[in-house]
mmCIF file of C-alpha atoms in Angstrom:
data_model
loop_
_atom_site.group_PDB
_atom_site.id
_atom_site.type_symbol
_atom_site.label_atom_id
_atom_site.label_comp_id
_atom_site.label_asym_id
_atom_site.label_seq_id
_atom_site.Cartn_x
_atom_site.Cartn_y
_atom_site.Cartn_z
ATOM 1 C CA MET A 1 123.224 69.988 50.107
ATOM 2 C CA SER A 2 124.210 66.359 50.250
ATOM 3 C CA GLY A 3 123.362 64.227 47.285
ATOM 4 C CA GLY A 4 124.007 63.209 43.749
ATOM 5 C CA ASP A 5 122.314 65.566 41.315
ATOM 6 C CA HIS A 6 124.729 65.213 38.405
ATOM 7 C CA ARG A 7 123.051 67.786 36.183
ATOM 8 C CA PRO A 8 124.590 71.238 35.861
ATOM 9 C CA HIS A 9 122.825 73.626 38.148
ATOM 10 C CA THR A 10 122.854 77.301 38.884
ATOM 11 C CA VAL A 11 122.671 78.773 42.342
ATOM 12 C CA ALA A 12 121.463 82.078 43.642
ATOM 13 C CA LEU A 13 124.203 84.079 45.316
ATOM 14 C CA SER A 14 123.487 85.535 48.728
ATOM 15 C CA PRO A 15 123.813 89.267 49.392
ATOM 16 C CA ARG A 16 127.524 89.995 49.141
ATOM 17 C CA ASN A 17 128.022 91.940 52.371
ATOM 18 C CA SER A 18 126.201 89.413 54.539
ATOM 19 C CA VAL A 19 128.247 86.501 53.188
ATOM 20 C CA ILE A 20 131.553 88.327 53.632
ATOM 21 C CA ALA A 21 130.648 89.238 57.202
ATOM 22 C CA SER A 22 129.565 85.664 57.926
ATOM 23 C CA TYR A 23 132.860 84.295 56.604
ATOM 24 C CA SER A 24 134.735 86.566 58.997
ATOM 25 C CA ALA A 25 132.651 85.135 61.840
ATOM 26 C CA LEU A 26 133.287 81.598 60.576
ATOM 27 C CA LEU A 27 137.037 82.188 60.405
ATOM 28 C CA LYS A 28 136.989 83.602 63.927
ATOM 29 C CA GLN A 29 135.159 80.506 65.203
ATOM 30 C CA VAL A 30 137.552 78.132 63.446
ATOM 31 C CA ARG A 31 140.568 79.992 64.788
ATOM 32 C CA GLY A 32 139.017 80.141 68.261
ATOM 33 C CA GLU A 33 138.687 76.347 68.352
ATOM 34 C CA GLY A 34 142.360 76.002 67.497
ATOM 35 C CA LEU A 35 141.706 74.361 64.113
ATOM 36 C CA LEU A 36 144.459 76.353 62.408
ATOM 37 C CA ARG A 37 147.151 75.196 64.839
ATOM 38 C CA ARG A 38 149.910 73.062 63.313
ATOM 39 C CA CYS A 39 149.940 69.310 64.025
ATOM 40 C CA GLN A 40 153.614 68.469 63.635
ATOM 41 C CA ARG A 41 153.367 65.262 65.645
ATOM 42 C CA PHE A 42 150.730 63.948 63.238
ATOM 43 C CA TYR A 43 152.838 64.773 60.177
ATOM 44 C CA LEU A 44 155.998 63.328 61.714
ATOM 45 C CA THR A 45 154.059 60.122 62.399
ATOM 46 C CA VAL A 46 152.713 59.965 58.839
ATOM 47 C CA GLY A 47 156.127 60.768 57.381
ATOM 48 C CA GLY A 48 157.808 58.152 59.555
ATOM 49 C CA PHE A 49 155.269 55.526 58.550
ATOM 50 C CA LEU A 50 155.812 56.301 54.860
ATOM 51 C CA VAL A 51 159.585 56.047 55.260
ATOM 52 C CA LEU A 52 159.136 52.639 56.907
ATOM 53 C CA ALA A 53 156.736 51.587 54.146
ATOM 54 C CA ALA A 54 159.248 52.667 51.497
ATOM 55 C CA GLY A 55 161.960 50.718 53.341
ATOM 56 C CA ALA A 56 159.743 47.618 53.432
ATOM 57 C CA ALA A 57 159.086 47.984 49.685
ATOM 58 C CA ALA A 58 162.837 48.243 49.066
ATOM 59 C CA ALA A 59 163.456 45.140 51.168
ATOM 60 C CA GLY A 60 160.774 43.263 49.237
ATOM 61 C CA PHE A 61 162.354 44.414 45.994
ATOM 62 C CA VAL A 62 165.745 42.995 47.002
ATOM 63 C CA MET A 63 164.334 39.707 48.302
ATOM 64 C CA LEU A 64 162.173 39.031 45.242
ATOM 65 C CA GLY A 65 165.026 39.577 42.809
ATOM 66 C CA ASP A 66 164.410 38.510 39.210
ATOM 67 C CA SER A 67 160.683 37.789 39.582
ATOM 68 C CA TRP A 68 157.520 39.134 37.989
ATOM 69 C CA PHE A 69 156.127 39.464 41.507
ATOM 70 C CA GLN A 70 158.136 42.676 41.452
ATOM 71 C CA LEU A 71 155.128 44.265 39.783
ATOM 72 C CA ILE A 72 153.314 44.023 43.123
ATOM 73 C CA VAL A 73 156.140 46.014 44.698
ATOM 74 C CA ALA A 74 155.812 48.514 41.846
ATOM 75 C CA GLY A 75 152.124 49.004 42.585
ATOM 76 C CA VAL A 76 152.795 49.441 46.295
ATOM 77 C CA LEU A 77 155.530 51.963 45.509
ATOM 78 C CA GLY A 78 153.082 53.937 43.372
ATOM 79 C CA ILE A 79 150.745 54.193 46.375
ATOM 80 C CA ILE A 80 153.566 55.215 48.724
ATOM 81 C CA LEU A 81 154.771 57.930 46.353
ATOM 82 C CA THR A 82 151.239 59.324 46.098
ATOM 83 C CA GLN A 83 151.062 59.550 49.874
ATOM 84 C CA PHE A 84 154.388 61.420 49.843
ATOM 85 C CA ALA A 85 152.856 63.741 47.229
ATOM 86 C CA PHE A 86 149.993 64.460 49.635
ATOM 87 C CA LEU A 87 152.538 65.520 52.270
ATOM 88 C CA GLY A 88 154.247 67.753 49.700
ATOM 89 C CA HIS A 89 150.871 69.300 48.913
ATOM 90 C CA GLU A 90 150.238 69.988 52.578
ATOM 91 C CA ALA A 91 153.692 71.520 53.002
ATOM 92 C CA SER A 92 152.985 73.810 50.028
ATOM 93 C CA HIS A 93 149.919 75.071 51.917
ATOM 94 C CA ARG A 94 152.032 75.679 55.046
ATOM 95 C CA GLN A 95 150.022 73.131 57.017
ATOM 96 C CA ILE A 96 152.984 71.353 58.603
ATOM 97 C CA PHE A 97 155.356 73.971 60.021
ATOM 98 C CA GLU A 98 154.883 77.526 61.242
ATOM 99 C CA SER A 99 157.788 78.734 59.112
ATOM 100 C CA ARG A 100 156.957 79.402 55.488
ATOM 101 C CA ALA A 101 160.580 78.791 54.471
ATOM 102 C CA VAL A 102 160.709 75.385 56.203
ATOM 103 C CA ASN A 103 157.433 74.325 54.596
ATOM 104 C CA GLU A 104 158.791 75.353 51.217
ATOM 105 C CA ARG A 105 162.057 73.444 51.644
ATOM 106 C CA VAL A 106 160.260 70.312 52.812
ATOM 107 C CA GLY A 107 157.657 70.615 50.057
ATOM 108 C CA ARG A 108 160.327 71.039 47.379
ATOM 109 C CA PHE A 109 162.300 68.052 48.652
ATOM 110 C CA LEU A 110 159.226 65.805 48.801
ATOM 111 C CA ALA A 111 157.955 66.893 45.379
ATOM 112 C CA ALA A 112 161.190 66.921 43.392
ATOM 113 C CA GLY A 113 163.466 64.617 45.394
ATOM 114 C CA VAL A 114 160.974 61.914 46.371
ATOM 115 C CA VAL A 115 158.021 62.047 43.968
ATOM 116 C CA GLY A 116 159.906 63.433 40.945
ATOM 117 C CA ILE A 117 157.716 66.414 40.037
ATOM 118 C CA SER A 118 158.519 70.118 40.027
ATOM 119 C CA TYR A 119 157.460 72.005 43.138
ATOM 120 C CA ALA A 120 157.614 75.317 41.241
ATOM 121 C CA TRP A 121 155.312 74.018 38.487
ATOM 122 C CA TRP A 122 152.889 72.577 41.019
ATOM 123 C CA ILE A 123 152.759 75.759 43.115
ATOM 124 C CA ASP A 124 152.021 77.962 40.094
ATOM 125 C CA LYS A 125 149.250 75.711 38.785
ATOM 126 C CA HIS A 126 147.731 74.906 42.159
ATOM 127 C CA THR A 127 147.700 78.515 43.374
ATOM 128 C CA ARG A 128 145.786 79.631 40.290
ATOM 129 C CA HIS A 129 143.307 76.817 40.880
ATOM 130 C CA HIS A 130 142.773 77.776 44.525
ATOM 131 C CA ASN A 131 142.270 81.435 43.697
ATOM 132 C CA ASP A 132 139.585 80.768 41.080
ATOM 133 C CA PRO A 133 138.288 77.165 41.250
ATOM 134 C CA ASN A 134 136.133 76.149 38.280
ATOM 135 C CA THR A 135 136.311 79.688 36.898
ATOM 136 C CA VAL A 136 136.443 79.858 33.110
ATOM 137 C CA GLY A 137 139.689 81.295 31.802
ATOM 138 C CA LYS A 138 141.353 81.299 35.225
ATOM 139 C CA ASP A 139 141.382 77.771 36.644
ATOM 140 C CA PRO A 140 144.028 75.712 34.789
ATOM 141 C CA ASP A 141 142.319 72.494 35.901
ATOM 142 C CA ILE A 142 139.397 73.115 33.532
ATOM 143 C CA ALA A 143 141.437 74.483 30.636
ATOM 144 C CA MET A 144 140.878 72.777 27.286
ATOM 145 C CA GLY A 145 143.229 69.848 26.720
ATOM 146 C CA THR A 146 142.853 66.118 26.135
ATOM 147 C CA LEU A 147 139.559 66.297 28.011
ATOM 148 C CA ALA A 148 136.861 68.916 27.470
ATOM 149 C CA PHE A 149 135.188 70.198 30.627
ATOM 150 C CA ARG A 150 132.774 72.611 28.886
ATOM 151 C CA GLU A 151 130.433 72.095 25.949
ATOM 152 C CA GLU A 152 131.974 75.155 24.281
ATOM 153 C CA ASP A 153 135.315 73.355 24.208
ATOM 154 C CA ALA A 154 133.844 70.065 23.010
ATOM 155 C CA ALA A 155 131.610 71.429 20.234
ATOM 156 C CA PRO A 156 134.327 72.316 17.668
ATOM 157 C CA ARG A 157 135.999 68.909 17.859
ATOM 158 C CA THR A 158 135.748 66.687 14.789
ATOM 159 C CA GLY A 159 136.953 63.319 13.574
ATOM 160 C CA PHE A 160 138.831 61.189 16.112
ATOM 161 C CA GLN A 161 138.809 64.022 18.636
ATOM 162 C CA ALA A 162 135.017 64.121 18.503
ATOM 163 C CA TRP A 163 134.782 60.313 18.805
ATOM 164 C CA PHE A 164 137.116 60.406 21.805
ATOM 165 C CA THR A 165 135.404 63.355 23.480
ATOM 166 C CA ARG A 166 131.951 61.767 23.241
ATOM 167 C CA ARG A 167 133.332 58.858 25.284
ATOM 168 C CA GLN A 168 135.705 60.810 27.518
ATOM 169 C CA GLY A 169 133.825 60.001 30.706
ATOM 170 C CA TYR A 170 134.301 56.266 30.239
ATOM 171 C CA LEU A 171 137.905 56.781 29.144
ATOM 172 C CA PHE A 172 138.740 59.072 32.054
ATOM 173 C CA PHE A 173 140.058 56.498 34.514
ATOM 174 C CA PRO A 174 142.046 54.517 31.924
ATOM 175 C CA LEU A 175 143.606 57.841 30.872
ATOM 176 C CA LEU A 176 144.722 58.470 34.437
ATOM 177 C CA SER A 177 147.262 55.674 33.992
ATOM 178 C CA LEU A 178 149.184 58.207 31.873
ATOM 179 C CA GLU A 179 148.786 61.093 34.324
ATOM 180 C CA GLY A 180 151.904 60.160 36.275
ATOM 181 C CA LEU A 181 153.978 60.373 33.106
ATOM 182 C CA ASN A 182 152.310 63.689 32.256
ATOM 183 C CA LEU A 183 153.237 65.124 35.671
ATOM 184 C CA HIS A 184 156.885 64.199 35.141
ATOM 185 C CA VAL A 185 156.929 65.613 31.597
ATOM 186 C CA GLN A 186 155.243 68.890 32.584
ATOM 187 C CA SER A 187 157.743 69.265 35.411
ATOM 188 C CA ILE A 188 160.753 68.866 33.140
ATOM 189 C CA ARG A 189 159.249 71.287 30.609
ATOM 190 C CA THR A 190 158.784 73.905 33.304
ATOM 191 C CA LEU A 191 162.305 73.535 34.643
ATOM 192 C CA THR A 192 163.947 73.693 31.199
ATOM 193 C CA ARG A 193 161.931 76.555 29.708
ATOM 194 C CA ARG A 194 163.169 80.107 29.397
ATOM 195 C CA GLY A 195 162.182 82.652 31.993
ATOM 196 C CA PRO A 196 162.392 82.740 35.779
ATOM 197 C CA VAL A 197 161.577 79.563 37.707
ATOM 198 C CA LYS A 198 162.059 79.695 41.450
ATOM 199 C CA GLY A 199 164.387 76.967 42.691
ATOM 200 C CA ARG A 200 165.085 75.753 39.142
ATOM 201 C CA TRP A 201 168.584 74.365 39.729
ATOM 202 C CA MET A 202 167.770 72.838 43.080
ATOM 203 C CA GLU A 203 164.813 71.008 41.565
ATOM 204 C CA LEU A 204 166.781 69.871 38.534
ATOM 205 C CA VAL A 205 169.439 68.424 40.850
ATOM 206 C CA LEU A 206 166.832 66.729 43.044
ATOM 207 C CA ILE A 207 164.848 65.303 40.122
ATOM 208 C CA GLY A 208 168.041 64.229 38.326
ATOM 209 C CA ALA A 209 169.353 62.458 41.438
ATOM 210 C CA ARG A 210 165.965 60.892 42.074
ATOM 211 C CA PHE A 211 165.519 59.442 38.584
ATOM 212 C CA GLY A 212 169.192 58.581 38.203
ATOM 213 C CA SER A 213 169.276 56.474 41.361
ATOM 214 C CA TYR A 214 165.800 54.998 40.801
ATOM 215 C CA LEU A 215 166.414 53.928 37.215
ATOM 216 C CA GLY A 216 169.941 52.826 38.057
ATOM 217 C CA VAL A 217 168.687 50.440 40.728
ATOM 218 C CA LEU A 218 165.893 49.102 38.513
ATOM 219 C CA PHE A 219 168.086 48.309 35.514
ATOM 220 C CA TRP A 220 170.972 47.048 37.644
ATOM 221 C CA PHE A 221 168.920 44.476 39.566
ATOM 222 C CA LEU A 222 166.280 43.528 36.969
ATOM 223 C CA PRO A 223 166.321 42.481 33.308
ATOM 224 C CA ALA A 224 165.505 45.383 30.993
ATOM 225 C CA GLY A 225 162.000 44.174 30.142
ATOM 226 C CA MET A 226 161.087 43.588 33.759
ATOM 227 C CA ALA A 227 162.580 46.930 34.790
ATOM 228 C CA LEU A 228 160.473 48.717 32.161
ATOM 229 C CA ALA A 229 157.369 46.844 33.316
ATOM 230 C CA PHE A 230 158.118 47.786 36.932
ATOM 231 C CA LEU A 231 158.487 51.440 35.951
ATOM 232 C CA GLY A 232 155.291 51.360 33.883
ATOM 233 C CA VAL A 233 153.199 49.836 36.674
ATOM 234 C CA GLN A 234 154.576 52.239 39.287
ATOM 235 C CA ILE A 235 153.884 55.325 37.164
ATOM 236 C CA ALA A 236 150.424 54.040 36.159
ATOM 237 C CA VAL A 237 149.381 53.360 39.762
ATOM 238 C CA PHE A 238 150.765 56.735 40.833
ATOM 239 C CA GLY A 239 148.805 58.526 38.090
ATOM 240 C CA ILE A 240 145.544 56.693 38.739
ATOM 241 C CA TYR A 241 145.791 57.248 42.494
ATOM 242 C CA MET A 242 146.640 60.950 42.128
ATOM 243 C CA GLY A 243 143.905 61.550 39.567
ATOM 244 C CA ALA A 244 141.299 59.579 41.495
ATOM 245 C CA SER A 245 142.075 61.657 44.596
ATOM 246 C CA PHE A 246 141.854 65.074 42.932
ATOM 247 C CA ALA A 247 139.139 64.498 40.294
ATOM 248 C CA PRO A 248 136.087 64.198 42.623
ATOM 249 C CA ASN A 249 136.828 67.581 44.189
ATOM 250 C CA HIS A 250 135.464 69.890 41.454
ATOM 251 C CA LYS A 251 134.590 67.967 38.274
ATOM 252 C CA GLY A 252 130.870 68.184 37.633
ATOM 253 C CA MET A 253 130.378 71.064 40.048
ATOM 254 C CA PRO A 254 129.092 74.493 38.895
ATOM 255 C CA MET A 255 131.458 76.537 36.747
ATOM 256 C CA LEU A 256 131.737 80.280 37.118
ATOM 257 C CA PRO A 257 132.041 82.640 34.148
ATOM 258 C CA ALA A 258 135.280 84.535 33.621
ATOM 259 C CA GLY A 259 133.783 87.758 34.963
ATOM 260 C CA SER A 260 132.148 86.197 38.015
ATOM 261 C CA THR A 261 131.742 88.477 41.030
ATOM 262 C CA ALA A 262 131.076 85.654 43.487
ATOM 263 C CA ASP A 263 132.766 86.350 46.812
ATOM 264 C CA PHE A 264 135.482 84.114 48.265
ATOM 265 C CA PHE A 265 133.196 82.019 50.477
ATOM 266 C CA GLU A 266 130.576 81.184 47.856
ATOM 267 C CA ARG A 267 133.186 80.711 45.126
ATOM 268 C CA GLN A 268 134.971 78.061 47.181
ATOM 269 C CA VAL A 269 131.894 76.260 48.535
ATOM 270 C CA LEU A 270 129.738 76.191 45.400
ATOM 271 C CA THR A 271 132.493 74.786 43.168
ATOM 272 C CA SER A 272 133.756 72.105 45.584
ATOM 273 C CA ARG A 273 132.518 68.657 46.544
ATOM 274 C CA ASN A 274 133.309 66.732 49.723
ATOM 275 C CA VAL A 275 133.595 62.950 49.823
ATOM 276 C CA HIS A 276 132.524 61.223 53.030
ATOM 277 C CA GLY A 277 133.555 57.765 54.141
ATOM 278 C CA GLY A 278 135.314 57.744 57.496
ATOM 279 C CA SER A 279 138.935 57.482 58.592
ATOM 280 C CA PHE A 280 139.996 55.159 55.777
ATOM 281 C CA ILE A 281 138.812 57.617 53.117
ATOM 282 C CA ASN A 282 140.451 60.505 54.993
ATOM 283 C CA THR A 283 143.767 58.666 54.904
ATOM 284 C CA ALA A 284 143.400 57.383 51.356
ATOM 285 C CA PHE A 285 142.590 60.862 50.018
ATOM 286 C CA GLY A 286 145.185 62.644 52.126
ATOM 287 C CA GLY A 287 142.463 64.922 53.509
ATOM 288 C CA LEU A 288 141.435 66.036 50.018
ATOM 289 C CA ASN A 289 137.996 64.536 50.606
ATOM 290 C CA PHE A 290 137.310 67.630 52.757
ATOM 291 C CA GLN A 291 137.711 69.812 49.698
ATOM 292 C CA ILE A 292 135.321 72.542 50.789
ATOM 293 C CA GLU A 293 137.135 73.103 54.071
ATOM 294 C CA HIS A 294 140.521 72.812 52.367
ATOM 295 C CA HIS A 295 139.563 75.615 49.985
ATOM 296 C CA LEU A 296 138.130 77.816 52.714
ATOM 297 C CA PHE A 297 141.117 77.297 55.024
ATOM 298 C CA PRO A 298 144.058 76.199 52.814
ATOM 299 C CA ASP A 299 146.532 76.219 55.712
ATOM 300 C CA MET A 300 144.383 74.041 57.985
ATOM 301 C CA PRO A 301 146.185 70.797 58.959
ATOM 302 C CA ARG A 302 144.578 67.551 57.897
ATOM 303 C CA PRO A 303 143.563 66.320 61.415
ATOM 304 C CA HIS A 304 141.326 69.393 61.927
ATOM 305 C CA LEU A 305 139.351 69.157 58.690
ATOM 306 C CA ARG A 306 136.717 66.758 60.042
ATOM 307 C CA ARG A 307 135.729 69.137 62.862
ATOM 308 C CA ALA A 308 135.827 72.115 60.501
ATOM 309 C CA ALA A 309 133.421 70.304 58.163
ATOM 310 C CA VAL A 310 130.775 70.186 60.898
ATOM 311 C CA ILE A 311 131.112 73.925 61.489
ATOM 312 C CA VAL A 312 131.088 74.837 57.787
ATOM 313 C CA ARG A 313 128.096 72.600 57.039
ATOM 314 C CA GLU A 314 126.071 74.276 59.774
ATOM 315 C CA HIS A 315 127.204 77.684 58.534
ATOM 316 C CA CYS A 316 126.082 76.911 54.981
ATOM 317 C CA ASP A 317 122.718 75.689 56.256
ATOM 318 C CA GLN A 318 122.180 78.996 58.043
ATOM 319 C CA LEU A 319 123.026 80.961 54.889
ATOM 320 C CA GLY A 320 121.086 78.671 52.545
ATOM 321 C CA ILE A 321 124.221 77.945 50.514
ATOM 322 C CA PRO A 322 124.442 74.433 48.967
ATOM 323 C CA TYR A 323 127.017 72.195 50.654
ATOM 324 C CA THR A 324 127.746 69.157 48.480
ATOM 325 C CA GLU A 325 128.909 65.934 50.092
ATOM 326 C CA VAL A 326 128.599 62.442 48.578
ATOM 327 C CA GLY A 327 130.164 58.999 48.863
ATOM 328 C CA VAL A 328 133.183 57.882 46.841
ATOM 329 C CA LEU A 329 131.264 55.979 44.170
ATOM 330 C CA ARG A 330 128.731 58.775 43.686
ATOM 331 C CA SER A 331 131.551 61.295 43.340
ATOM 332 C CA TYR A 332 133.164 59.239 40.578
ATOM 333 C CA ALA A 333 129.767 58.722 38.934
ATOM 334 C CA ALA A 334 129.294 62.503 38.934
ATOM 335 C CA VAL A 335 132.673 62.990 37.236
ATOM 336 C CA ILE A 336 131.961 60.389 34.538
ATOM 337 C CA THR A 337 128.422 61.692 33.942
ATOM 338 C CA HIS A 338 129.628 65.271 33.604
ATOM 339 C CA LEU A 339 132.427 64.397 31.182
ATOM 340 C CA ASN A 340 130.123 62.292 29.017
ATOM 341 C CA ARG A 341 127.428 64.967 28.992
ATOM 342 C CA VAL A 342 129.941 67.589 27.899
ATOM 343 C CA GLY A 343 131.372 65.146 25.371
ATOM 344 C CA LEU A 344 128.042 64.837 23.575
ATOM 345 C CA ALA A 345 128.575 68.383 22.333
ATOM 346 C CA ALA A 346 131.480 67.174 20.185
ATOM 347 C CA ARG A 347 130.502 67.041 16.554
ATOM 348 C CA ASP A 348 131.809 64.979 13.688
ATOM 349 C CA PRO A 349 131.702 66.139 10.036
ATOM 350 C CA PHE A 350 130.197 62.785 9.060
ATOM 351 C CA ASP A 351 127.375 62.998 11.596
ATOM 352 C CA CYS A 352 123.913 64.172 10.671
ATOM 353 C CA PRO A 353 123.355 67.662 12.175
ATOM 354 C CA MET A 354 119.787 66.733 13.161
ATOM 355 C CA VAL A 355 121.015 63.636 15.027
ATOM 356 C CA GLN A 356 123.657 65.739 16.773
ATOM 357 C CA ARG A 357 121.049 68.271 17.828
ATOM 358 C CA TYR A 358 118.826 65.721 19.545
ATOM 359 C CA ARG A 359 121.738 63.653 20.902
ATOM 360 C CA ARG A 360 122.788 66.632 23.003
ATOM 361 C CA ARG A 361 119.391 66.956 24.670
#
């Protein structure tokens, strides 16, 4: 299915055995075409380009000196750091190197040492999401928080929370400007909590060195106010870019109940949305625009996702399973529409119950 039906919809699941058998055949075809082979040259090229881009940003920072044009550098740095985060994400899925240990070391360095977020926290959260995308009670990405992703979560909200939730779709993108800060805070909380955390001390050292050197340079070369503005712009751009890259993937797609018996193939395809748009979109989204294929083959390198999408789309057509693919703007419209629709379930003690009842229809 390719299109923009933003209303919640249910789908009929295919006979379990036939789908499982067909996925085995699909995996065999994908492996036979070499789409699971590592593409180290591609990742070395991307990594090298990002290092050069970071160097150019540093040079611009030094040349501009005490100037408010530094905020442009801050915005560019936010974009560069997001691209480094994409590489860390791909390393966590073992897409770059054959060795699991090497992928883990590189992923931890990129996440904690370059981007400033905890690799351990990210792995725990992201693994649970991949195992059960859009599954109630299992996917942390749809857990109740600042935003409500289900009417059941929105309905009990009152007062300011209800006012906010009813408008959460329109407030979503402005809120993403705080997501970068949230990622840093959640990382520190994870690394300083009690209980086992793999690589805790290594990540604390990396994050400490990263922020120490970064903040040291900012406040050494720039006046305090300008340094704070630089930091704010960089974190805001980073948060918006990260959120705008991950949000279209599942928001507004069908949600599965906690006890769902959907098999792996249907669970991943039915809850995911692809975003088409050519090479620029592929680069801008770090391959996340091929979300269906990424979920079906998490260790598939980015350069192979486009070819895999052709195979998976044809496979879904044969099985009669909806395959959702839309453009960038329609994907964002679907996210906003879904959040606002859910938000209408929020009630306020000063609202008329009859008005609330018909507002939600």
